[in-house]
């Protein structure tokens, strides 16, 4: 398993600090801190009924931020539904992520200049999309673009994992497959998903490289993802372009806010993994190497609190979605029958009023 | 200039012409390349357009559909072939969770201008899972268009329309009539608009609505009734969007309707047509709407399929019932 820093933020034997500027190291920490704080606030908003069911990411910031920062501007990210931190690095405003989980259609608006694909809820179904996107890029003879796809350990049991990876191997597409192995697929543990010793080794079956990395070590994640991204863009090499990265990590919280993890795992296990928390590790690394001090950390803390508060305020200030939006974007041109249904919908709203149509 | 082509040759011709017109169009699926497709629908395309545009894929329906979703989102126009419609189900999740909804989910930022072709329907003594008519699955899914041509001319024109359409299209080809007859098909590309029915035979007594391989036996039944019943035959061609205007207009003229489809009766598209007639033309109605369909059973093996499939005798009796009520 690839590691760069240990639990105390110290370099492990033989490891090298990745080639990032001091500012970039601090930026990495800021993004992680922002993701953590966002996550805690979002869970709390769900408890207050201000956000719907929400999938928390705490514990996975190292994997998300470390990998997302390894992408170049023109690279693409294909997420599942838990990569709020990675998407934020890619350029998706926090407000959008909040709106989506609040059930607001506008949360689906990805800014035109952000190379991020849509959230995919059906497990592993985004993997063939990532292969297809990368394959199209290759067929268009684009160079210098990599396509990073996230999924969890549970997804590796799905047929779409196999089909997407297998196509990527056969057609040698510029893909990076990034498995956030957080040990649990809701209540089913990693060892119940597969008898393979590692998930990374599954890459061998598809003819390309697999690498296992400490997913709670953002610097190690950055390093292996950067290498995989470069490999994806290198069509000269004899090796196949895709890589499967298994980032070994832990989900501190629930699968979603509708889940109670105490039913299927004990506190002892959670505590064991908390010792590997990527945030204190990164903080210690910054302090140990003189890249940040207490004051800097405190500044970042208040900065992210403010950013998250602003995002929540902006999301909650959004007017309720226009109910007619249901009918938009189903087809390029609205079919006549759908137009008739829209007319009917307008007429019942007019006749009964919205209050009558909405649950109390 | 035109050529006398079978339906499957017209499909091939449509693919060939549109690939020549638009470099973004590519064909992918099992055995579509060197082999030219198990029904020869892609014959010669591999030699002409090469391995990057006529792609032999691994044997994986979800992969064939799911990667095409990604390709389409990235600006290409993939035409994916599933070898038989009975094998679309491993890719069903990709069809209903992504292909149909990408435009909606991304508020229009990403679209999915792909075509999914598959031979469908019975009557060719095929093995199990090779004969079903399950168009209703796809018509039920918002965001998809569903087409089923019944003539070579329509097959080429509708396929070209489907490839040019900004939305995803499920293009179902009735394989029983792949080589049943020939028709003059123009050499140049042309479009037959999706969403428009064709009146194949004009009549005043009973309107019969049908599509796909059932169109010819329905016309035959209508001809057999000549002199007793004046039958109008409407070939819907496109099942989503469906040309309800033509359906209602024809029904208002005759006041009597029969629907002929190969698919099982319950939940078939016939039920939707009958309901629409009730909603929009009740006062014109002279008789119950007759449905002459496949049965609510699994599609039988070849030895029994003739009993399952509506044929001119059964169709004629149904039309007569609608007429004599």
XYZ file of C-alpha atoms in Angstrom:
685
model
C 0.000 0.000 0.000
C 1.408 3.367 -1.057
C 1.882 5.847 1.801
C 3.652 9.212 2.030
C 2.849 10.450 5.538
C 2.005 8.495 8.673
C -0.665 9.254 11.296
C 1.621 11.916 12.807
C 2.128 13.700 9.509
C 5.723 12.438 9.257
C 7.167 11.145 6.015
C 7.271 7.359 5.945
C 10.582 5.663 5.096
C 11.584 6.090 1.491
C 8.669 8.386 0.636
C 9.056 11.675 -1.139
C 6.968 14.773 -0.713
C 4.943 15.289 -3.901
C 5.927 18.087 -6.199
C 3.441 20.734 -5.056
C 4.033 24.350 -4.060
C 3.654 25.413 -0.443
C 0.445 27.208 -1.422
C -0.907 24.044 -3.020
C -0.259 22.004 0.127
C -2.153 24.596 2.155
C -4.880 24.659 -0.509
C -5.220 20.892 -0.205
C -5.730 21.226 3.529
C -8.213 24.080 3.045
C -10.294 21.998 0.627
C -10.263 19.063 3.052
C -11.278 21.271 5.941
C -14.020 22.832 3.815
C -15.333 19.400 2.814
C -15.338 18.224 6.457
C -17.105 21.305 7.728
C -19.590 21.250 4.874
C -20.314 17.621 5.665
C -20.941 18.257 9.357
C -23.251 21.161 8.584
C -25.132 19.188 5.920
C -25.790 16.299 8.337
C -27.033 18.789 10.893
C -29.262 20.498 8.302
C -30.762 17.114 7.468
C -31.508 16.542 11.154
C -33.295 19.906 11.199
C -35.330 18.987 8.128
C -33.651 21.620 5.960
C -31.942 19.081 3.683
C -33.258 15.696 2.537
C -31.439 12.389 2.848
C -27.725 13.121 2.518
C -24.661 10.862 2.062
C -21.836 11.984 4.384
C -18.188 11.926 3.364
C -16.309 12.520 6.635
C -13.164 10.391 6.721
C -12.883 10.389 2.928
C -11.504 13.909 2.418
C -7.959 12.687 1.870
C -9.024 10.445 -0.992
C -11.393 12.971 -2.543
C -9.261 16.097 -2.362
C -5.938 14.360 -3.011
C -7.239 12.743 -6.196
C -9.235 15.739 -7.455
C -6.191 17.992 -7.136
C -4.233 15.629 -9.372
C -6.468 16.491 -12.312
C -5.554 19.107 -14.894
C -8.051 21.753 -16.009
C -9.052 19.815 -19.112
C -9.436 16.468 -17.366
C -12.850 15.075 -16.497
C -14.387 13.803 -13.294
C -17.193 11.240 -13.240
C -18.577 10.993 -9.702
C -20.915 8.666 -7.856
C -22.998 10.494 -5.224
C -20.633 11.024 -2.293
C -17.883 13.083 -3.918
C -18.998 16.499 -2.691
C -15.407 17.341 -1.784
C -13.940 16.215 -5.092
C -16.648 18.074 -7.031
C -15.898 21.215 -5.062
C -12.253 21.025 -6.136
C -13.419 20.516 -9.730
C -15.413 23.758 -9.515
C -18.934 22.791 -8.483
C -20.154 25.426 -6.013
C -21.182 24.054 -2.604
C -24.523 25.750 -3.094
C -25.248 23.380 -6.006
C -24.411 20.309 -3.938
C -26.713 21.533 -1.189
C -29.531 22.309 -3.621
C -29.304 18.813 -5.086
C -29.681 17.151 -1.686
C -32.426 19.616 -0.799
C -34.334 18.171 -3.752
C -34.007 21.307 -5.831
C -33.663 20.666 -9.569
C -31.206 23.533 -9.954
C -28.706 21.474 -7.991
C -28.245 19.559 -11.224
C -26.824 22.604 -12.975
C -23.121 22.030 -13.499
C -21.390 25.196 -14.703
C -20.573 24.969 -18.418
C -16.838 25.318 -17.854
C -16.623 22.573 -15.224
C -15.631 19.158 -16.579
C -17.774 17.193 -14.182
C -20.347 14.582 -15.130
C -23.665 14.212 -13.328
C -24.201 12.433 -10.036
C -24.995 8.740 -10.628
C -27.086 7.015 -7.999
C -27.382 3.446 -9.410
C -24.246 1.765 -8.101
C -21.379 1.368 -10.610
C -23.519 2.584 -13.512
C -21.233 5.591 -14.034
C -18.220 3.373 -14.764
C -19.267 2.517 -18.347
C -20.058 6.222 -18.861
C -16.533 7.156 -17.828
C -15.159 4.559 -20.235
C -17.407 5.914 -22.997
C -16.412 9.528 -22.357
C -12.720 8.611 -22.420
C -13.212 6.419 -25.469
C -14.965 9.261 -27.333
C -12.093 11.582 -26.438
C -9.650 9.039 -27.829
C -11.693 8.537 -31.016
C -11.775 12.311 -31.480
C -7.978 12.141 -31.303
C -7.868 14.493 -28.387
C -4.702 14.270 -26.436
C -3.882 15.232 -22.935
C -7.209 14.472 -21.281
C -7.788 11.934 -18.557
C -11.145 10.754 -17.192
C -11.301 9.996 -13.486
C -14.235 7.928 -12.239
C -15.163 7.407 -8.576
C -17.062 4.483 -7.069
C -17.140 2.545 -3.832
C -16.137 -0.950 -2.750
C -19.718 -2.186 -3.200
C -19.641 -1.083 -6.847
C -16.850 -3.555 -7.612
C -19.373 -6.379 -7.254
C -21.639 -4.956 -9.964
C -21.618 -6.097 -13.575
C -21.098 -2.510 -14.728
C -17.757 -2.391 -12.895
C -16.611 -5.390 -14.887
C -18.051 -4.155 -18.187
C -16.676 -0.630 -17.858
C -13.211 -1.809 -16.795
C -13.154 -4.558 -19.411
C -14.047 -2.153 -22.254
C -11.395 0.271 -20.968
C -8.762 -2.463 -21.199
C -9.846 -3.685 -24.630
C -10.032 -0.195 -26.138
C -7.126 1.231 -24.122
C -9.015 4.345 -23.040
C -7.551 7.270 -21.026
C -9.305 6.316 -17.776
C -8.449 6.400 -14.108
C -10.781 4.226 -12.033
C -10.781 5.328 -8.422
C -12.331 3.023 -5.857
C -13.147 4.694 -2.560
C -12.937 1.524 -0.508
C -14.483 2.820 2.708
C -14.940 -0.702 4.133
C -18.726 -0.720 4.123
C -21.429 -0.927 1.446
C -24.161 0.312 3.777
C -24.007 -2.592 6.279
C -22.079 -5.159 4.268
C -18.336 -5.267 4.954
C -15.632 -5.207 2.317
C -14.760 -8.906 2.819
C -18.336 -9.809 1.895
C -18.025 -7.988 -1.468
C -15.155 -10.031 -2.790
C -12.769 -12.793 -1.822
C -9.970 -10.972 -3.646
C -7.205 -10.000 -1.270
C -7.320 -6.458 -2.620
C -9.622 -4.577 -4.956
C -6.587 -3.177 -6.772
C -5.596 -6.680 -7.916
C -8.800 -6.898 -9.976
C -7.102 -4.649 -12.537
C -4.842 -7.558 -13.475
C -7.837 -9.349 -14.961
C -8.408 -6.428 -17.323
C -4.795 -6.195 -18.412
C -3.858 -2.939 -16.733
C -2.270 -1.745 -13.530
C -3.909 -1.671 -10.114
C -2.501 0.200 -7.156
C -3.525 0.248 -3.526
C -3.052 3.477 -1.644
C -3.711 4.715 1.878
C -6.873 6.674 1.118
C -6.554 8.687 4.316
C -3.156 9.999 3.270
C -3.935 12.867 0.862
C -0.326 13.120 -0.308
C -0.131 9.443 -1.234
C -3.489 9.696 -2.989
C -2.296 12.764 -4.889
C 0.887 10.956 -5.899
C -0.738 7.779 -7.267
C -3.572 9.671 -8.974
C -1.131 12.080 -10.617
C 0.855 9.106 -11.943
C -2.327 7.414 -13.172
C -3.500 10.619 -14.880
C -0.160 10.963 -16.638
C -0.269 7.329 -17.681
C -3.794 7.751 -19.055
C -2.526 10.549 -21.303
C 0.496 8.594 -22.521
C -0.373 6.691 -25.665
C 3.258 5.953 -26.492
C 3.892 3.495 -23.697
C 3.518 -0.267 -24.130
C 1.410 -0.380 -20.982
C -2.327 0.043 -21.208
C -3.522 3.518 -20.269
C -6.142 2.820 -17.580
C -5.319 2.377 -13.897
C -7.439 1.068 -11.050
C -6.678 2.848 -7.801
C -7.957 1.358 -4.576
C -7.945 4.021 -1.888
C -8.257 2.266 1.468
C -10.197 4.504 3.827
C -13.137 4.667 6.183
C -16.522 6.302 6.279
C -16.762 7.774 9.788
C -20.484 8.423 9.535
C -23.531 6.723 8.122
C -24.007 5.560 4.532
C -26.699 8.227 4.335
C -28.557 10.104 7.010
C -31.229 7.393 6.728
C -28.762 4.770 7.983
C -27.675 3.869 11.532
C -24.174 2.368 11.400
C -24.234 1.359 15.083
C -26.425 -1.556 14.002
C -23.653 -3.209 12.011
C -20.296 -2.011 13.322
C -18.794 -1.317 16.714
C -17.288 1.863 18.107
C -13.940 0.169 18.548
C -13.573 -0.206 14.806
C -14.587 3.397 14.179
C -12.044 4.603 16.769
C -9.293 2.533 15.161
C -9.901 4.290 11.865
C -10.353 7.711 13.448
C -6.699 7.502 14.404
C -5.973 7.677 10.670
C -8.139 10.778 10.125
C -6.694 12.619 7.112
C -7.285 16.104 8.555
C -5.024 16.061 11.643
C -2.475 14.167 9.569
C -2.347 16.896 6.961
C -2.404 19.600 9.607
C 0.585 18.033 11.380
C 2.418 17.686 8.082
C 1.926 21.397 7.345
C 3.087 22.391 10.810
C 5.989 19.917 10.901
C 7.318 21.232 7.617
C 6.735 24.892 8.441
C 4.136 25.362 5.703
C 1.496 26.549 8.172
C 1.262 27.509 11.847
C -1.534 27.676 14.425
C -2.671 31.071 13.172
C -2.912 29.863 9.587
C -4.942 26.865 10.700
C -7.267 29.098 12.729
C -7.684 31.425 9.754
C -8.579 28.504 7.508
C -11.064 27.297 10.097
C -12.959 30.582 10.198
C -12.665 30.923 6.430
C -14.354 27.573 5.744
C -17.050 28.243 8.344
C -17.893 31.418 6.534
C -17.855 29.749 3.100
C -20.217 27.017 4.235
C -22.559 29.489 5.956
C -22.663 31.556 2.792
C -23.415 28.478 0.680
C -26.238 27.401 3.015
C -27.674 30.890 3.001
C -27.480 31.097 -0.790
C -29.112 27.688 -1.206
C -31.893 28.453 1.247
C -32.541 31.816 -0.358
C -33.245 30.140 -3.677
C -36.892 30.386 -4.586
C -38.771 27.084 -4.602
C -38.291 25.323 -7.929
C -40.933 26.085 -10.537
C -43.107 22.949 -10.679
C -43.266 23.243 -14.460
C -39.583 22.363 -14.554
C -40.637 18.717 -14.331
C -41.727 18.974 -17.921
C -38.615 20.692 -19.226
C -35.533 18.919 -20.518
C -37.294 15.599 -20.955
C -36.871 15.884 -24.726
C -35.182 18.482 -26.917
C -38.670 19.385 -28.138
C -41.676 18.755 -25.953
C -43.901 16.064 -27.502
C -47.528 17.025 -28.015
C -48.778 14.627 -25.351
C -46.416 16.129 -22.779
C -47.573 19.617 -23.773
C -51.144 18.493 -23.128
C -50.125 17.170 -19.712
C -48.402 20.458 -18.947
C -51.582 22.340 -19.892
C -53.573 20.047 -17.633
C -51.044 20.547 -14.825
C -51.414 24.302 -15.168
C -55.178 23.996 -15.049
C -55.254 21.918 -11.843
C -52.840 24.326 -10.126
C -55.073 27.176 -11.149
C -58.234 25.409 -10.102
C -57.136 24.015 -6.731
C -54.156 26.169 -5.797
C -50.722 24.781 -4.885
C -51.608 24.369 -1.210
C -54.211 21.769 -2.064
C -51.721 19.792 -4.152
C -48.944 19.769 -1.565
C -48.684 17.464 1.423
C -49.164 19.334 4.698
C -31.988 6.986 -58.210
C -33.216 4.146 -56.074
C -32.590 0.486 -55.350
C -34.918 -2.395 -54.694
C -34.005 -3.328 -51.094
C -35.166 -5.568 -48.291
C -35.801 -4.008 -44.886
C -32.490 -5.155 -43.435
C -30.639 -3.855 -46.509
C -32.412 -0.540 -46.037
C -31.202 -0.425 -42.423
C -27.673 -1.055 -43.649
C -28.116 1.600 -46.324
C -29.292 4.119 -43.728
C -26.289 3.419 -41.514
C -23.948 3.607 -44.487
C -25.325 6.928 -45.753
C -25.425 8.632 -42.387
C -21.880 7.521 -41.591
C -20.818 9.122 -44.880
C -22.717 12.310 -43.999
C -21.479 12.674 -40.431
C -18.083 11.626 -39.085
C -19.439 11.543 -35.530
C -21.691 8.586 -36.319
C -20.287 5.217 -35.319
C -21.691 1.710 -35.046
C -20.903 -0.574 -32.138
C -22.015 -3.970 -30.892
C -21.343 -7.664 -30.997
C -20.275 -9.020 -34.391
C -21.126 -5.781 -36.194
C -17.612 -5.312 -37.608
C -15.787 -7.927 -39.631
C -18.775 -10.223 -39.571
C -21.177 -7.499 -40.730
C -23.808 -8.333 -38.111
C -25.585 -11.620 -37.534
C -28.423 -10.391 -39.759
C -26.033 -8.553 -42.099
C -27.341 -5.153 -41.016
C -23.804 -3.730 -40.926
C -22.368 -5.612 -43.891
C -19.451 -3.897 -45.582
C -19.375 -0.966 -43.159
C -16.229 -2.202 -41.421
C -14.255 -2.316 -44.676
C -15.471 1.126 -45.643
C -15.256 3.014 -42.343
C -12.679 1.077 -40.336
C -12.400 -0.364 -36.860
C -12.785 2.985 -35.037
C -16.249 3.610 -36.500
C -17.553 0.067 -36.814
C -16.622 -1.395 -33.480
C -16.723 -5.039 -32.484
C -17.286 -4.836 -28.746
C -16.936 -7.417 -26.012
C -20.079 -9.446 -25.326
C -21.647 -7.117 -22.756
C -24.966 -5.354 -23.254
C -24.644 -2.933 -20.352
C -21.164 -2.076 -21.596
C -22.389 -1.555 -25.155
C -25.176 0.758 -23.976
C -23.419 2.389 -21.005
C -20.248 3.327 -22.876
C -22.410 4.694 -25.717
C -24.139 6.954 -23.167
C -20.708 8.371 -22.323
C -19.747 8.688 -25.985
C -22.997 10.455 -26.845
C -22.557 12.833 -23.928
C -19.117 13.624 -25.316
C -20.440 14.600 -28.735
C -20.343 11.429 -30.791
C -23.434 9.746 -32.237
C -23.141 6.078 -31.417
C -25.540 3.586 -32.935
C -25.380 0.611 -30.607
C -26.674 -2.716 -31.772
C -28.012 -5.306 -29.365
C -28.053 -8.557 -31.277
C -31.613 -9.470 -30.270
C -34.067 -7.326 -28.309
C -34.410 -10.206 -25.819
C -30.865 -9.451 -24.674
C -31.403 -5.777 -23.946
C -32.190 -6.495 -20.298
C -28.617 -6.617 -18.977
C -28.454 -3.031 -20.286
C -31.936 -2.061 -19.136
C -30.577 -0.104 -16.172
C -28.435 1.979 -18.511
C -31.467 2.599 -20.765
C -33.918 3.707 -18.084
C -31.540 5.202 -15.510
C -29.210 7.111 -17.807
C -29.868 7.063 -21.559
C -33.419 8.351 -21.043
C -32.672 10.789 -18.220
C -29.312 12.374 -18.941
C -30.871 15.493 -20.474
C -33.258 15.889 -17.537
C -30.703 15.176 -14.839
C -28.212 17.669 -16.207
C -30.885 20.304 -16.969
C -29.888 20.021 -20.623
C -26.134 20.405 -20.209
C -25.531 16.798 -21.266
C -27.582 15.016 -23.866
C -27.667 11.487 -25.190
C -28.128 11.569 -28.984
C -27.652 7.827 -29.443
C -29.612 5.119 -31.191
C -30.085 1.644 -29.817
C -30.986 -0.816 -32.582
C -32.273 -4.300 -32.009
C -34.050 -6.938 -34.081
C -37.325 -7.852 -32.357
C -40.431 -10.003 -32.710
C -41.311 -13.557 -33.568
C -42.151 -15.704 -36.549
C -38.702 -16.901 -37.582
C -38.501 -20.144 -35.575
C -35.842 -18.674 -33.311
C -34.683 -20.120 -29.966
C -35.996 -18.971 -26.595
C -35.520 -15.232 -25.810
C -35.158 -14.400 -29.513
C -38.779 -13.568 -30.383
C -40.337 -11.206 -27.861
C -42.046 -7.878 -28.520
C -41.462 -5.671 -25.510
C -41.777 -2.187 -27.005
C -44.082 -1.187 -24.135
C -41.127 -1.264 -21.700
C -39.482 1.557 -23.594
C -42.580 3.570 -24.478
C -43.291 3.731 -20.753
C -39.982 5.503 -20.107
C -39.992 9.294 -20.456
C -37.074 10.718 -22.411
C -36.848 7.893 -24.944
C -38.224 7.785 -28.450
C -39.305 4.419 -29.807
C -39.546 3.554 -33.500
C -40.545 0.398 -35.351
C -40.558 0.522 -39.153
C -42.598 -1.916 -41.240
C -41.203 -1.186 -44.716
C -37.728 -0.842 -46.257
C -38.434 2.784 -47.235
C -39.409 3.693 -43.681
C -36.562 1.678 -42.181
C -33.935 3.793 -43.926
C -35.688 7.141 -43.480
C -36.634 6.569 -39.851
C -33.169 5.288 -38.953
C -31.599 8.419 -40.435
C -34.101 10.547 -38.492
C -33.248 8.584 -35.343
C -29.501 9.138 -35.776
C -30.034 12.863 -36.363
C -32.459 13.178 -33.455
C -31.075 15.073 -30.445
C -32.747 12.543 -28.118
C -32.048 8.841 -27.597
C -34.046 6.507 -29.833
C -34.811 2.811 -29.359
C -35.021 1.497 -32.913
C -36.746 -1.874 -33.031
C -36.525 -3.854 -36.269
C -39.119 -6.564 -36.914
C -36.849 -9.372 -38.015
C -39.624 -11.512 -39.489
C -39.838 -8.983 -42.319
C -36.094 -8.335 -42.620
C -36.124 -10.138 -45.969
C -39.832 -10.729 -46.589
C -40.185 -8.275 -49.462
C -38.422 -5.538 -51.367
C -39.223 -1.909 -52.004
C -37.698 0.943 -53.957
C -35.439 2.857 -51.580
C -33.783 6.133 -52.671
C -29.982 6.056 -52.876
C -29.572 9.399 -51.175
C -30.187 9.971 -47.460
C -33.694 11.125 -46.540
C -35.736 11.413 -43.376
C -39.050 9.896 -42.369
C -40.157 11.916 -39.389
C -40.497 10.131 -36.064
C -43.927 10.569 -34.544
C -45.958 10.349 -37.754
C -48.226 7.412 -38.520
C -48.869 6.246 -42.088
C -52.310 5.365 -43.409
C -51.504 2.223 -45.395
C -55.037 1.633 -46.626
C -58.011 3.944 -46.587
C -61.423 2.750 -45.480
C -64.660 3.967 -43.903
C -65.972 1.109 -41.739
C -63.280 0.142 -39.234
C -59.940 1.719 -38.308
C -57.194 -0.796 -37.581
C -54.065 0.389 -35.802
C -50.927 -1.705 -36.038
C -47.152 -1.550 -36.414
C -44.076 -3.585 -37.248
C -44.409 -7.085 -38.651
C -48.171 -7.082 -37.996
C -48.763 -4.467 -40.669
C -48.702 -6.870 -43.619
C -51.008 -9.571 -42.199
C -53.365 -6.745 -41.168
C -53.446 -5.370 -44.708
C -54.007 -8.914 -45.972
C -56.934 -9.325 -43.560
C -58.350 -6.012 -44.758
C -58.085 -7.143 -48.357
C -59.816 -10.429 -47.515
C -62.744 -8.441 -46.106
C -63.042 -6.286 -49.214
C -66.653 -6.047 -50.309
C -67.960 -6.827 -46.790
C -66.018 -4.365 -44.627
C -64.196 -1.264 -45.791
C -61.087 -1.314 -43.575
C -58.639 1.516 -42.894
C -55.167 0.364 -41.842
C -52.941 2.776 -39.931
C -49.286 1.829 -39.409
C -48.131 3.772 -36.354
C -44.404 3.379 -37.201
C -43.381 5.480 -34.247
C -44.529 4.377 -30.784
C -43.052 7.256 -28.816
C -43.992 9.906 -29.627
C -47.155 8.284 -30.954
C -49.262 10.034 -33.581
C -52.505 10.142 -31.605
C -53.879 12.840 -33.922
C -53.979 10.433 -36.855
C -55.412 7.709 -34.609
C -58.262 9.913 -33.390
C -58.913 11.393 -36.821
C -59.229 7.939 -38.370
C -61.458 6.737 -35.553
C -63.779 9.729 -35.855
C -64.244 8.765 -39.492
C -65.109 5.097 -38.835
C -66.383 4.990 -35.218
C -64.943 1.479 -34.887
C -61.433 0.378 -34.010
C -59.281 -2.699 -33.821
C -55.675 -2.800 -32.677
C -53.252 -5.483 -33.806
C -49.968 -6.069 -31.992
C -47.630 -8.979 -31.519
C -46.885 -8.059 -27.911
C -48.898 -9.495 -24.995
C -52.327 -7.941 -24.532
C -52.105 -6.633 -20.975
C -50.210 -3.370 -20.725
C -49.541 -3.338 -24.450
C -49.619 -0.129 -26.493
C -53.084 -1.167 -27.687
C -54.452 -0.309 -24.251
C -53.052 3.213 -24.547
C -54.662 3.671 -27.959
C -58.013 2.370 -26.701
C -57.892 4.715 -23.706
C -57.049 7.685 -25.904
C -59.970 6.924 -28.204
C -62.237 6.893 -25.119
C -60.833 10.200 -23.913
C -60.955 12.036 -27.182
C -63.693 10.529 -29.321
C -66.182 8.699 -27.096
C -69.218 10.143 -28.812
C -68.061 8.762 -32.155
C -67.780 5.254 -30.774
C -70.047 2.586 -32.271
C -68.415 -0.542 -30.832
C -65.937 -1.744 -28.196
C -62.327 -1.402 -29.270
C -61.073 -4.828 -30.354
C -57.546 -5.939 -29.496
C -55.985 -8.732 -31.512
C -52.674 -9.435 -29.816
C -50.196 -11.950 -28.526
C -51.210 -13.724 -25.319
C -50.181 -12.934 -21.746
C -47.826 -15.889 -21.754
C -44.103 -16.217 -22.232
C -43.401 -16.293 -25.952
C -43.599 -19.991 -26.873
C -40.904 -22.036 -28.557
C -40.961 -22.273 -32.324
C -43.374 -25.212 -32.444
C -46.212 -23.086 -31.051
C -45.347 -19.582 -32.176
C -47.801 -19.581 -35.070
C -50.623 -20.027 -32.573
C -49.311 -17.097 -30.563
C -48.890 -14.597 -33.369
C -51.939 -12.854 -34.816
C -52.399 -13.851 -38.484
C -54.863 -12.719 -41.169
C -57.589 -15.170 -40.094
C -57.637 -14.046 -36.475
C -57.136 -10.404 -37.402
C -60.011 -10.565 -39.872
C -62.322 -12.073 -37.238
C -61.453 -9.283 -34.808
C -62.104 -6.607 -37.395
C -65.421 -8.264 -38.228
C -66.378 -8.235 -34.514
C -65.734 -4.510 -34.363
C -67.775 -4.026 -37.509
C -70.745 -6.179 -36.550
C -71.235 -5.003 -32.966
